[in-house]
Coordinates of C-alpha atoms and ligand atoms in Angstrom, one line a residue:
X425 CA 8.8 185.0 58.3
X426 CA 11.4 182.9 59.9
X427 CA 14.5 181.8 58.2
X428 CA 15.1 177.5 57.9
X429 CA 17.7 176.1 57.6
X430 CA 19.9 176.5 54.1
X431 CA 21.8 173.3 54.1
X432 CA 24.9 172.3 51.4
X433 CA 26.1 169.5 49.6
X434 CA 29.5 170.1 47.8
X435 CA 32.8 168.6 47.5
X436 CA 34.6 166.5 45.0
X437 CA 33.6 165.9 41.6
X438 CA 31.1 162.2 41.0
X439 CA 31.4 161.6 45.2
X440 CA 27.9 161.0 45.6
X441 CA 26.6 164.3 46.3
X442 CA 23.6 164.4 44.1
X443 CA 22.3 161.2 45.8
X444 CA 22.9 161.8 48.8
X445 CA 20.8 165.3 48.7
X446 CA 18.2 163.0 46.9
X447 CA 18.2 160.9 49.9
X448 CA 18.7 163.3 52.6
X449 CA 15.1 165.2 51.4
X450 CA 13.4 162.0 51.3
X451 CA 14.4 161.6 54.6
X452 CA 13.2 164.5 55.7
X453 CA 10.3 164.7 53.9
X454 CA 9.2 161.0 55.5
X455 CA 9.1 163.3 58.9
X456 CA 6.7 165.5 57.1
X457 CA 9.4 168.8 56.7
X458 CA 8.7 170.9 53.5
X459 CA 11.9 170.4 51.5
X460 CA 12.9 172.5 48.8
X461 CA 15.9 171.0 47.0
X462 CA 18.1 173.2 44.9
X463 CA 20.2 171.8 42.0
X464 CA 22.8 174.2 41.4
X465 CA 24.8 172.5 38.8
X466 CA 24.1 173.6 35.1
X467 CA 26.6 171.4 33.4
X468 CA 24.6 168.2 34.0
X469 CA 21.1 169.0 35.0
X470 CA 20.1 166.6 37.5
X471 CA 16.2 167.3 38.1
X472 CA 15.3 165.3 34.5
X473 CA 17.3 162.1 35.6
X474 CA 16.0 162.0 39.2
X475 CA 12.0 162.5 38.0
X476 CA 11.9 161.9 34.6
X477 CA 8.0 160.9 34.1
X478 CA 7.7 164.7 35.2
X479 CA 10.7 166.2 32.6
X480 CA 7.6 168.2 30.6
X481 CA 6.4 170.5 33.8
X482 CA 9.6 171.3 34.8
X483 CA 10.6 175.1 34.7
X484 CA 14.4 176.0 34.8
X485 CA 16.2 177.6 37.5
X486 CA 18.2 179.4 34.9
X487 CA 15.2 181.1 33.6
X488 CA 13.8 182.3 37.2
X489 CA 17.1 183.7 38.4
X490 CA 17.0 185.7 35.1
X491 CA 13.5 187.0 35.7
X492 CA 13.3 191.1 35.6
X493 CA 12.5 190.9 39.2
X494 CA 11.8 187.8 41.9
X495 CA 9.5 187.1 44.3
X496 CA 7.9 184.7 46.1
X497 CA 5.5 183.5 43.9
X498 CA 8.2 183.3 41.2
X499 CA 10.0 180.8 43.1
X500 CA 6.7 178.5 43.8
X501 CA 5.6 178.5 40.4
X502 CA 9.1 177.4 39.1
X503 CA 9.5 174.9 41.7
X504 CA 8.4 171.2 40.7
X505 CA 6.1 169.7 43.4
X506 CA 7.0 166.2 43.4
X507 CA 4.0 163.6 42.6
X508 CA 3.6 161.3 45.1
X509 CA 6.4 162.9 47.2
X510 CA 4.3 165.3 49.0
X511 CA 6.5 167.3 51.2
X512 CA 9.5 167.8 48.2
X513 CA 9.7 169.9 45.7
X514 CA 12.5 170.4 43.6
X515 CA 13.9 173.3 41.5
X516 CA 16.5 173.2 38.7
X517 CA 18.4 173.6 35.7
X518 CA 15.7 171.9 32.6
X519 CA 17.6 168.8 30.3
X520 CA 18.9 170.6 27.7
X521 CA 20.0 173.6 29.9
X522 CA 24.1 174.7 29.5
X523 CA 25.7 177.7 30.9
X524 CA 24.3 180.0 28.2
X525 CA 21.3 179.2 27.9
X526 CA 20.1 181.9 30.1
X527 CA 21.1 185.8 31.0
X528 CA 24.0 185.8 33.8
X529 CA 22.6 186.8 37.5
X530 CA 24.0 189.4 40.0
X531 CA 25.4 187.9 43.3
X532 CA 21.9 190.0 44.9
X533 CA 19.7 187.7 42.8
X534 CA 21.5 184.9 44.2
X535 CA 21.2 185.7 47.8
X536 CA 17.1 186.8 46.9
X537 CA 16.8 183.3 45.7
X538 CA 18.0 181.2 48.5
X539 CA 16.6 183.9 51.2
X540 CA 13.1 183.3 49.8
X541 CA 13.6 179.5 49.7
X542 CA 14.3 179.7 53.6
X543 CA 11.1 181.6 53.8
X544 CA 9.2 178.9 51.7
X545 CA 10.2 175.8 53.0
X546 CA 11.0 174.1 56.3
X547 CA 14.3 172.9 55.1
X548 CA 16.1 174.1 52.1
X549 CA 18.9 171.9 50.4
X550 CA 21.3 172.9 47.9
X551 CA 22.8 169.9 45.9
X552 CA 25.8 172.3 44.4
X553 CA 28.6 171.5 41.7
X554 CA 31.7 170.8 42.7
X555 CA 33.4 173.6 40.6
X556 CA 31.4 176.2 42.3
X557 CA 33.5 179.4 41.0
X558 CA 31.4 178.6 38.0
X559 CA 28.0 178.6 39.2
X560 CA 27.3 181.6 41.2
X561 CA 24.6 180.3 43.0
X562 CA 26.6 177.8 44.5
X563 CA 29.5 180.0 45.7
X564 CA 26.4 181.9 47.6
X565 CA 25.1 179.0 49.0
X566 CA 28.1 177.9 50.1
X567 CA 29.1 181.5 51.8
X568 CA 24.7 182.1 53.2
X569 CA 24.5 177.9 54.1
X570 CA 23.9 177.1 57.8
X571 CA 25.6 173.8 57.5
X572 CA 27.8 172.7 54.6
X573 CA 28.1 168.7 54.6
X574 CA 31.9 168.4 52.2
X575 CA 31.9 165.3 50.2
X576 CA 35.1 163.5 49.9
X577 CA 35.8 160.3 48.3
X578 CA 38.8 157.5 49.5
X579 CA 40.6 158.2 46.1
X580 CA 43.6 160.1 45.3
X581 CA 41.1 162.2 42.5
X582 CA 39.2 163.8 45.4
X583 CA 42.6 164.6 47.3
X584 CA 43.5 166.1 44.1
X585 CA 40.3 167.8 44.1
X586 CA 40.9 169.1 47.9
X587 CA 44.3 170.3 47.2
X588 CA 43.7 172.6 44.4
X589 CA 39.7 173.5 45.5
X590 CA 40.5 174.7 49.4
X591 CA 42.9 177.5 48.9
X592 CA 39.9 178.6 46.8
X593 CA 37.9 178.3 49.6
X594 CA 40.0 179.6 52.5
X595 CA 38.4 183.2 52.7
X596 CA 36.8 183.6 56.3
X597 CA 33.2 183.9 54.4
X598 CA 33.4 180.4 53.3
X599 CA 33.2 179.4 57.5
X600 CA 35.4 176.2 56.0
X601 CA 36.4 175.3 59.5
X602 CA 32.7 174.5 59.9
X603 CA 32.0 172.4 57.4
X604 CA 31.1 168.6 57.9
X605 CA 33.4 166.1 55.8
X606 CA 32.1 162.7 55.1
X607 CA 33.4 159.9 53.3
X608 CA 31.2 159.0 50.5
X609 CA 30.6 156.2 48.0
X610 CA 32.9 154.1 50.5
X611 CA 33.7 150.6 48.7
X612 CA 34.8 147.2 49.9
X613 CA 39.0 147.3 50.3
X614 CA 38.9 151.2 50.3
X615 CA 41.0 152.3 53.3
X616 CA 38.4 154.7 54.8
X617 CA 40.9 154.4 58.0
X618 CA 43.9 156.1 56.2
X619 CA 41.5 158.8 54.3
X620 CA 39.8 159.5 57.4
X621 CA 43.0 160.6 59.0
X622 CA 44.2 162.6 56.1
X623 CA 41.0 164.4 55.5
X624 CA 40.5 164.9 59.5
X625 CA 37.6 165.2 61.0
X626 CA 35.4 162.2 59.6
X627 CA 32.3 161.2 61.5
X628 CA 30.5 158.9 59.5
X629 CA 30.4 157.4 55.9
X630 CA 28.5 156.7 53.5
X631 CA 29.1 153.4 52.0
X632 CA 29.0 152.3 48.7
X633 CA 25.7 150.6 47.5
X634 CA 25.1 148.5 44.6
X635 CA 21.1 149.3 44.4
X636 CA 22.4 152.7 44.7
X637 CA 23.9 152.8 41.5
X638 CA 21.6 150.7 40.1
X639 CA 18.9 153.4 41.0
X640 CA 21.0 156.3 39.6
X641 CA 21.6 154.3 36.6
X642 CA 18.1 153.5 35.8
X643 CA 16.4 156.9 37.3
X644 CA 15.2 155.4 39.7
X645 CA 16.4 157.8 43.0
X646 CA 13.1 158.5 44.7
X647 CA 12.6 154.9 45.1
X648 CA 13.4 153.5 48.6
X649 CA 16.4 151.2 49.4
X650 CA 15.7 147.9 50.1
X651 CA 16.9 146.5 53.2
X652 CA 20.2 144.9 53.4
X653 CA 23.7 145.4 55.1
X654 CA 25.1 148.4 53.1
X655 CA 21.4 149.6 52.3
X656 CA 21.2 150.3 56.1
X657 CA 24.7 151.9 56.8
X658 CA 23.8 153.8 54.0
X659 CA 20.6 155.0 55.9
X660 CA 22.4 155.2 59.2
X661 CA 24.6 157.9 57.2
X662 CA 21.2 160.0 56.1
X663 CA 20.1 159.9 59.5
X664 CA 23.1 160.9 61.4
X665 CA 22.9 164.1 58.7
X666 CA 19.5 164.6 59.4
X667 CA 20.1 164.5 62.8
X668 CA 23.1 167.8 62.3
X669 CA 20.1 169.5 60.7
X670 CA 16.9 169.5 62.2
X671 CA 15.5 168.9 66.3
X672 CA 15.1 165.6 67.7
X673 CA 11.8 166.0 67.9
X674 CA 11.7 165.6 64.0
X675 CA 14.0 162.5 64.0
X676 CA 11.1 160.7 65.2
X677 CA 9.1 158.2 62.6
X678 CA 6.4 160.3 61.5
X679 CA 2.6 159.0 62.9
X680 CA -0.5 159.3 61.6
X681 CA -2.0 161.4 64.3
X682 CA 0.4 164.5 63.2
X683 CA -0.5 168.2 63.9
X684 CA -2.8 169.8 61.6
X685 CA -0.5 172.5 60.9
X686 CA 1.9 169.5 59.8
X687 CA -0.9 167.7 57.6
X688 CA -0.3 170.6 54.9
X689 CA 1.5 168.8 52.0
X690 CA 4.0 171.2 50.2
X691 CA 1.7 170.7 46.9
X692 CA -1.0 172.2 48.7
X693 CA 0.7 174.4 50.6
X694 CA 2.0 176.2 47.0
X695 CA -1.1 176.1 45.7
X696 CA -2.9 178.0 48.8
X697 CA 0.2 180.8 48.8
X698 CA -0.4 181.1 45.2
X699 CA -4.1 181.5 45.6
X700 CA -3.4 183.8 48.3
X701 CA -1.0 185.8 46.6
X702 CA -3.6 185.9 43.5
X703 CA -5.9 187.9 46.1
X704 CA -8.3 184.4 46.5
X705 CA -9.1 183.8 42.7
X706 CA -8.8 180.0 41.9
Ligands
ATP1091 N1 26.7 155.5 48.0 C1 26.8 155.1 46.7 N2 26.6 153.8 46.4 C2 26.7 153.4 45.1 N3 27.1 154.2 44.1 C3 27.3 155.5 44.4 C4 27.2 156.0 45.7 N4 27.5 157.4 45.7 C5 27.8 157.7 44.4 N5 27.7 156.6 43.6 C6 28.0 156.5 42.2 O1 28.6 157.7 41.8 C7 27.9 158.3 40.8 C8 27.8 159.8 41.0 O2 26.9 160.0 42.0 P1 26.3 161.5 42.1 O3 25.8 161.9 40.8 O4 25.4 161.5 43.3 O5 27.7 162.3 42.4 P2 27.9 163.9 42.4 O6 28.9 164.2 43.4 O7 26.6 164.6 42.5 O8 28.5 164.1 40.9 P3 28.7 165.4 40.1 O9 30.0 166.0 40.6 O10 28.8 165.0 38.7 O11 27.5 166.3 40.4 C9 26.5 157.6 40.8 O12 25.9 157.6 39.5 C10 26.8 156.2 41.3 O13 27.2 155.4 40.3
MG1092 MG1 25.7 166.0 41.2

């Protein structure tokens, strides 16, 4: 079994972090890459706002890192295979969920967890919160993740967030020098300029969009943008991520003549492991 790649999303608090990871595994699922997002974030579970015709077969992350023990199978039969999203899947804390609502995990059950996710999907994506000393499984991601994308936003409440967050984060395990800031939720009259020279090291933005925030308003995420001027920077921004994370090879618009090892859709790919693993009984 080969390890994929464990990517992050973290940074400062309502930067667009959650949408973006949304965005980014659509993107990658379009190129036909199993994607297994994480939501890492009990405080406001995300899973029930993003897909909420399919609130009533979601299982909790909460309860399957509490599990006696954890296997494989554990971790595809509490994932949620997205309807009409074939290659996502998403696994999370359930709407009602707090901090309590489940036995706390060891740091070991953490590292089991996201180790068999890079074993289960082509690409694993952990959308984490922003106060991650909280949430175990986010301070693990962060430390096991192959690339960490660091959300910022041009306001002096993410600086704020920065200056009391990185000493946190300083310890050589965090790898913070490798981390990728962007500039997110971007609006008209912010001086990105400015804030990309404090923050340092700024490639690209994300701008602000209004169907954006319409779709999170409304729960409406996994539908496509439409086109239009910030719609497409936006989508620029998703593809110059995707590009840090996968081969070119992948970047390309999927065709219909794909491989037949790429036809397998994540839904059916869980359910063959899981017949598999039930030793070939349906
Ligand atoms: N690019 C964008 N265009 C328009 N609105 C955005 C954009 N990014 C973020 N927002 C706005 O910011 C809000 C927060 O976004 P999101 O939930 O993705 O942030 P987050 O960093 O995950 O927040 P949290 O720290 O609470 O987890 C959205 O509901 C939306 O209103
Ligand atoms: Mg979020």
């Amino acid at each position: 079994m080969n390890n994929k790649p464990l990517i992050v999303m973290w940074g400062s608090p309502f930067s667009g972090k959650t949408i973006a990871t949304v965005k980014l595994a659509q993107a990658l699922a379009a190129r036909r890459k199993n994607v297994l997002v994480i939501f890492s974030d009990a405080l406001c579970p995300s899973v029930a706002s993003i897909v909420p015709q399919q609130v009533s077969e979601q299982q909790s992350l909460g309860e399957l890192l509490s599990l006696p023990a954890l296997a494989q199978e554990d971790l595809l039969r509490y994932s949620l295979a997205l309807k009409g999203s074939p290659h996502l899947a998403f696994l999370g804390y359930k709407k009602g969920d707090h901090l309590f609502s489940y036995a706390d995990y060891s740091r070991e059950r953490a590292v089991d967890l996201l180790t068999l996710a890079r074993h289960t999907a082509d690409v694993v994506l952990v959308d984490c919160a922003s106060y991650v000393s909280a949430y175990l499984l986010s301070t693990v991601a962060l430390e096991l993740a192959d690339t960490v994308f660091r959300f910022h936003t041009c306001d002096l409440k993410s600086m704020m967030f920065y200056a009391s967050y990185l000493p946190l984060l300083s310890d050589a395990r965090f790898k913070h020098a490798e981390t990728i800031p962007i500039l997110s939720n971007v609006k008209p009259g912010q001086d990105s300029r400015t804030y990309s020279q404090v923050v340092g090291g700024i490639r690209f933005l994300l701008p602000h969009v209004a169907e954006l925030e319409q779709q999170a308003l409304e729960a409406r995420l996994m539908d496509s943008l439409p086109s239009g001027k910030d719609a497409t920077a936006y989508q620029e921004g998703i593809s110059h991520m995707m590009g840090l994370i996968v081969s070119e090879d992948t970047q390309k618009p999927h065709q219909r003549s794909v491989s037949a090892a790429n036809k397998a859709s994540i839904v059916r790919w869980f359910k063959g492991q899981l017949w598999s693993w039930r030793g070939g009984r349906k």
